[in-house]
PDB file of C-alpha atoms in Angstrom:
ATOM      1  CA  UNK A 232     -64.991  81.147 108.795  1.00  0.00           C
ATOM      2  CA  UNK A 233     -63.102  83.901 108.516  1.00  0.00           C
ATOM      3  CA  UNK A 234     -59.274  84.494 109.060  1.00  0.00           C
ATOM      4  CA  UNK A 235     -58.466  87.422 111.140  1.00  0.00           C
ATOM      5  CA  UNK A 236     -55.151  87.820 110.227  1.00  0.00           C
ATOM      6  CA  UNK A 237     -55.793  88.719 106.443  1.00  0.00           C
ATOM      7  CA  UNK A 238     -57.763  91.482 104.635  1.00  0.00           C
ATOM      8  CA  UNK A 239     -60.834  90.813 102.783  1.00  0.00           C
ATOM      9  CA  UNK A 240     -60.632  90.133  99.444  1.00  0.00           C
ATOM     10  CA  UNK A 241     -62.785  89.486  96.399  1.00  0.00           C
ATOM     11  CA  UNK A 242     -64.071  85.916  95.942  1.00  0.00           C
ATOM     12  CA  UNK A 243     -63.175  85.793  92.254  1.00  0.00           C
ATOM     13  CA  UNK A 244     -60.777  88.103  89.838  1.00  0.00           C
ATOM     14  CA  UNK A 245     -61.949  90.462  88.023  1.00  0.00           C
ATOM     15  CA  UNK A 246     -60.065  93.760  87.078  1.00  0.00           C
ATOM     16  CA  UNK A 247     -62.112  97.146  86.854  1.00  0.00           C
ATOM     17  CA  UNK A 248     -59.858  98.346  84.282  1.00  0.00           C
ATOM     18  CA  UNK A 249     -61.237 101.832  83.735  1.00  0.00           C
ATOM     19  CA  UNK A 250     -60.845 102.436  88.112  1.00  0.00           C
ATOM     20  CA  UNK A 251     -57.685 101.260  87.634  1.00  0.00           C
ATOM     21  CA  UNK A 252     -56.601 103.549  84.837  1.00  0.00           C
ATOM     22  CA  UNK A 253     -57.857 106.230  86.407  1.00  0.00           C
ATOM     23  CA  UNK A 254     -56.527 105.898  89.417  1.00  0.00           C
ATOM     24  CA  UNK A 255     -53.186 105.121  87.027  1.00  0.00           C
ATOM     25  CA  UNK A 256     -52.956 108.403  85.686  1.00  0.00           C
ATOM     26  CA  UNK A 257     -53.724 110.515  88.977  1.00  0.00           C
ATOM     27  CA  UNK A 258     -50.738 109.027  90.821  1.00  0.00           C
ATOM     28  CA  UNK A 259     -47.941 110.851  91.905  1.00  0.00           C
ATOM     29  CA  UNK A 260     -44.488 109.513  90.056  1.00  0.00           C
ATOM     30  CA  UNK A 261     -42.159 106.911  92.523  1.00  0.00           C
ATOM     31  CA  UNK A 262     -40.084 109.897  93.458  1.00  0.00           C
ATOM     32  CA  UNK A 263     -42.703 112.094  94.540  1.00  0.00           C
ATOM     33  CA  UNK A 264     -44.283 109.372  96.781  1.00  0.00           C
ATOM     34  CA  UNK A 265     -40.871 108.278  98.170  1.00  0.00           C
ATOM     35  CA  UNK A 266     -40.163 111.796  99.588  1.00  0.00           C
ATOM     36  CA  UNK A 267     -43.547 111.952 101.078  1.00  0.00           C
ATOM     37  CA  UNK A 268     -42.839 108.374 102.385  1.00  0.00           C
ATOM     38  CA  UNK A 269     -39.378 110.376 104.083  1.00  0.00           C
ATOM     39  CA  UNK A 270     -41.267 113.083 105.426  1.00  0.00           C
ATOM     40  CA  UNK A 271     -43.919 111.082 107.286  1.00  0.00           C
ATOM     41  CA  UNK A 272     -40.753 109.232 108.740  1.00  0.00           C
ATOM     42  CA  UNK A 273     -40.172 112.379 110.069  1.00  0.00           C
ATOM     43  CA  UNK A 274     -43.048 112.906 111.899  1.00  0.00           C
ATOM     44  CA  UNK A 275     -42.124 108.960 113.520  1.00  0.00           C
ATOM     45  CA  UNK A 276     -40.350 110.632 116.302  1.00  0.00           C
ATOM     46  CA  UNK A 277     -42.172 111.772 119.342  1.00  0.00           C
ATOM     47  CA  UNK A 278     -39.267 114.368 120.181  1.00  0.00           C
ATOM     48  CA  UNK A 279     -39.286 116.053 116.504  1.00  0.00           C
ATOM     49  CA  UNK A 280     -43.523 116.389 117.446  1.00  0.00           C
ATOM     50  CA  UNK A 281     -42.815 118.236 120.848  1.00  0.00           C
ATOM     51  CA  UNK A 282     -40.515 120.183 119.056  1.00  0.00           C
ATOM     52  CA  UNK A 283     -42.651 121.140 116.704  1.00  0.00           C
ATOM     53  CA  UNK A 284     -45.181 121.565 118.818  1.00  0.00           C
ATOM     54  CA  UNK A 285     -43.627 123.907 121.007  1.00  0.00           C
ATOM     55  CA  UNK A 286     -42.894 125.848 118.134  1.00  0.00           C
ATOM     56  CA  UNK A 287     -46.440 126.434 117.350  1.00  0.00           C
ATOM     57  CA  UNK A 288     -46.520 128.647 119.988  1.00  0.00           C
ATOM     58  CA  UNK A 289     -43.145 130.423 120.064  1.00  0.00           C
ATOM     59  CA  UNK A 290     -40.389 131.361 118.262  1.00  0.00           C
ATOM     60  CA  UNK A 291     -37.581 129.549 120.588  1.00  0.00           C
ATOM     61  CA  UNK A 292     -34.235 128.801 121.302  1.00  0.00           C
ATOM     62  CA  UNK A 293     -32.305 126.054 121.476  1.00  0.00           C
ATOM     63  CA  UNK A 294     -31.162 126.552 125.383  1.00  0.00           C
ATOM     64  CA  UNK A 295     -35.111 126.950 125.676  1.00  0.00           C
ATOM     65  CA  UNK A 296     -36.351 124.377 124.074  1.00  0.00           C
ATOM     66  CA  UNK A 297     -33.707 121.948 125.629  1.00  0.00           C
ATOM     67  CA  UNK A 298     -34.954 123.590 129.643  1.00  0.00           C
ATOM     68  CA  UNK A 299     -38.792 123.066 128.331  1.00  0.00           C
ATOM     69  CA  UNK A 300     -38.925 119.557 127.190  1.00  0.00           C
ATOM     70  CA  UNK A 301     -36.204 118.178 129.867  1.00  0.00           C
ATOM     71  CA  UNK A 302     -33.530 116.808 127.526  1.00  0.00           C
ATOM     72  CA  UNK A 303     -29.999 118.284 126.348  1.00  0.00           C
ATOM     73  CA  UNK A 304     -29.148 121.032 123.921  1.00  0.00           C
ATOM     74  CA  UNK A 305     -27.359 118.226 122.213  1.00  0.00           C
ATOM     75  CA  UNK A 306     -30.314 116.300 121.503  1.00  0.00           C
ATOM     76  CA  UNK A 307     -32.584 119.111 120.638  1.00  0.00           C
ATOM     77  CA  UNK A 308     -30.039 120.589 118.074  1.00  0.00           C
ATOM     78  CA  UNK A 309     -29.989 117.166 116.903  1.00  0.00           C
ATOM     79  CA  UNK A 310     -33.852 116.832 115.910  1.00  0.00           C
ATOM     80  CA  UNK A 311     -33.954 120.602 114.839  1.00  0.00           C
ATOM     81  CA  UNK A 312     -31.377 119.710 111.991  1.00  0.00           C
ATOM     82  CA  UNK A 313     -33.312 116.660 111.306  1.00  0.00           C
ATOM     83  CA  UNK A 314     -36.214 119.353 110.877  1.00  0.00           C
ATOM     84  CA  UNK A 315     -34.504 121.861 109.236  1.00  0.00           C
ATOM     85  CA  UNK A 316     -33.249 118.997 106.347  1.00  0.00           C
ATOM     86  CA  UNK A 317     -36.972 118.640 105.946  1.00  0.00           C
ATOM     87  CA  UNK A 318     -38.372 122.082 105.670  1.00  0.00           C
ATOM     88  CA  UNK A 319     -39.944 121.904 108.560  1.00  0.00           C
ATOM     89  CA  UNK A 320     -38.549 124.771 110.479  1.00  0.00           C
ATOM     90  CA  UNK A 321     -36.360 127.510 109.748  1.00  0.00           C
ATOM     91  CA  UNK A 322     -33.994 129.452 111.986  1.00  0.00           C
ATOM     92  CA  UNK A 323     -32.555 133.040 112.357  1.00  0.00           C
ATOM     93  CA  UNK A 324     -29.896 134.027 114.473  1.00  0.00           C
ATOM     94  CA  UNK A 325     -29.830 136.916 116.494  1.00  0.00           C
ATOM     95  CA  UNK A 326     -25.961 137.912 117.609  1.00  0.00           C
ATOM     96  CA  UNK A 327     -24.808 134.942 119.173  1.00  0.00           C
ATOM     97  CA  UNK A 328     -28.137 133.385 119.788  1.00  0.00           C
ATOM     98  CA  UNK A 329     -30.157 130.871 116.594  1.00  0.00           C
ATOM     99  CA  UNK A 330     -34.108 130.927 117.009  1.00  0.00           C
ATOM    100  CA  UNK A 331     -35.770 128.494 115.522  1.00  0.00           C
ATOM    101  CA  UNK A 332     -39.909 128.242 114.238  1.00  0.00           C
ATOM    102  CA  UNK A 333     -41.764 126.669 112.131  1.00  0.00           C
ATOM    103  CA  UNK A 334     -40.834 126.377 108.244  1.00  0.00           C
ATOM    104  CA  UNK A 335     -44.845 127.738 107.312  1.00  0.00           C
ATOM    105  CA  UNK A 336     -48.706 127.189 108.070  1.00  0.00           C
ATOM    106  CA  UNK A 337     -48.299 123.498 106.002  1.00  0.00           C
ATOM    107  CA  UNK A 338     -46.382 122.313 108.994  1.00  0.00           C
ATOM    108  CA  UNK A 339     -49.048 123.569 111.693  1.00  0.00           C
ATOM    109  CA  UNK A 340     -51.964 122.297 109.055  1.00  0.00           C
ATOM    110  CA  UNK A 341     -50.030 118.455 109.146  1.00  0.00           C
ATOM    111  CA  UNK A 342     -49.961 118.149 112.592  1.00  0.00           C
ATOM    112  CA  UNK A 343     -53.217 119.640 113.345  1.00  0.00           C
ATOM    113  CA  UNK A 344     -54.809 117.002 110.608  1.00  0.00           C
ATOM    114  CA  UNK A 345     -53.068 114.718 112.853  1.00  0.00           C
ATOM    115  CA  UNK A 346     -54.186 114.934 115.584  1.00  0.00           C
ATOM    116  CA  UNK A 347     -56.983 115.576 114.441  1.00  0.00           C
ATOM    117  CA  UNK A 348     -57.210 112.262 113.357  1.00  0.00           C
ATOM    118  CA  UNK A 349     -56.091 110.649 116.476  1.00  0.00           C
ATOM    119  CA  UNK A 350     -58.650 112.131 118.795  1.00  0.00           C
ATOM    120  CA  UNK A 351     -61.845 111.058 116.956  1.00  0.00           C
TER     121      UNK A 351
END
């Protein structure tokens, strides 16, 4: 019988060495893949996504953002520089007042893979 708590797995060892050397030379180096590790991190946070999401459809303001998703400027400036650190979005400021949107079309293109994903 089966055990439901582990994978499959072959019955006996063998190594497909030419898979395995191709697959070898097409990965990305540690660093690469540990900085797309952080990045997905980033997308952990179900603020950071509303954020983001309202950002897909305008160009906003902290004060604004903070009013539309219920929470404090505090913790909205928060996640935006938690954003911002990761490229995601990018800012302007306007006399007194910062605007924030996002970074470029690969952030919209993540999230809409996303969820994407999700909903099937």
């Amino acid at each position: 019988m089966e055990n439901r708590e582990t994978a499959p797995r072959c019955e006996f060892l063998y190594v497909h060495q030419a898979v395995v050397d191709q697959v070898m030379g097409a990965m990305p180096g540690e660093e690469e893949l540990f900085d797309l590790a952080e990045l997905f991190k980033i997308f952990g946070d179900s603020t950071r996504i509303r954020i983001l999401y309202v950002l897909f459809e305008a160009e906003m303001c902290v004060c604004d953002i903070a009013q539309l998703l219920g929470m404090t400027q505090s913790a909205i400036s928060h996640q935006l520089q938690v954003l911002k650190k990761s490229k995601l979005v990018k800012y302007r400021r306007e006399g007194k007042t910062v605007f924030y949107s996002l970074a470029d079309d690969h952030v919209r293109a993540m999230l809409d893979q996303g969820m994407e994903h999700v909903t099937e």
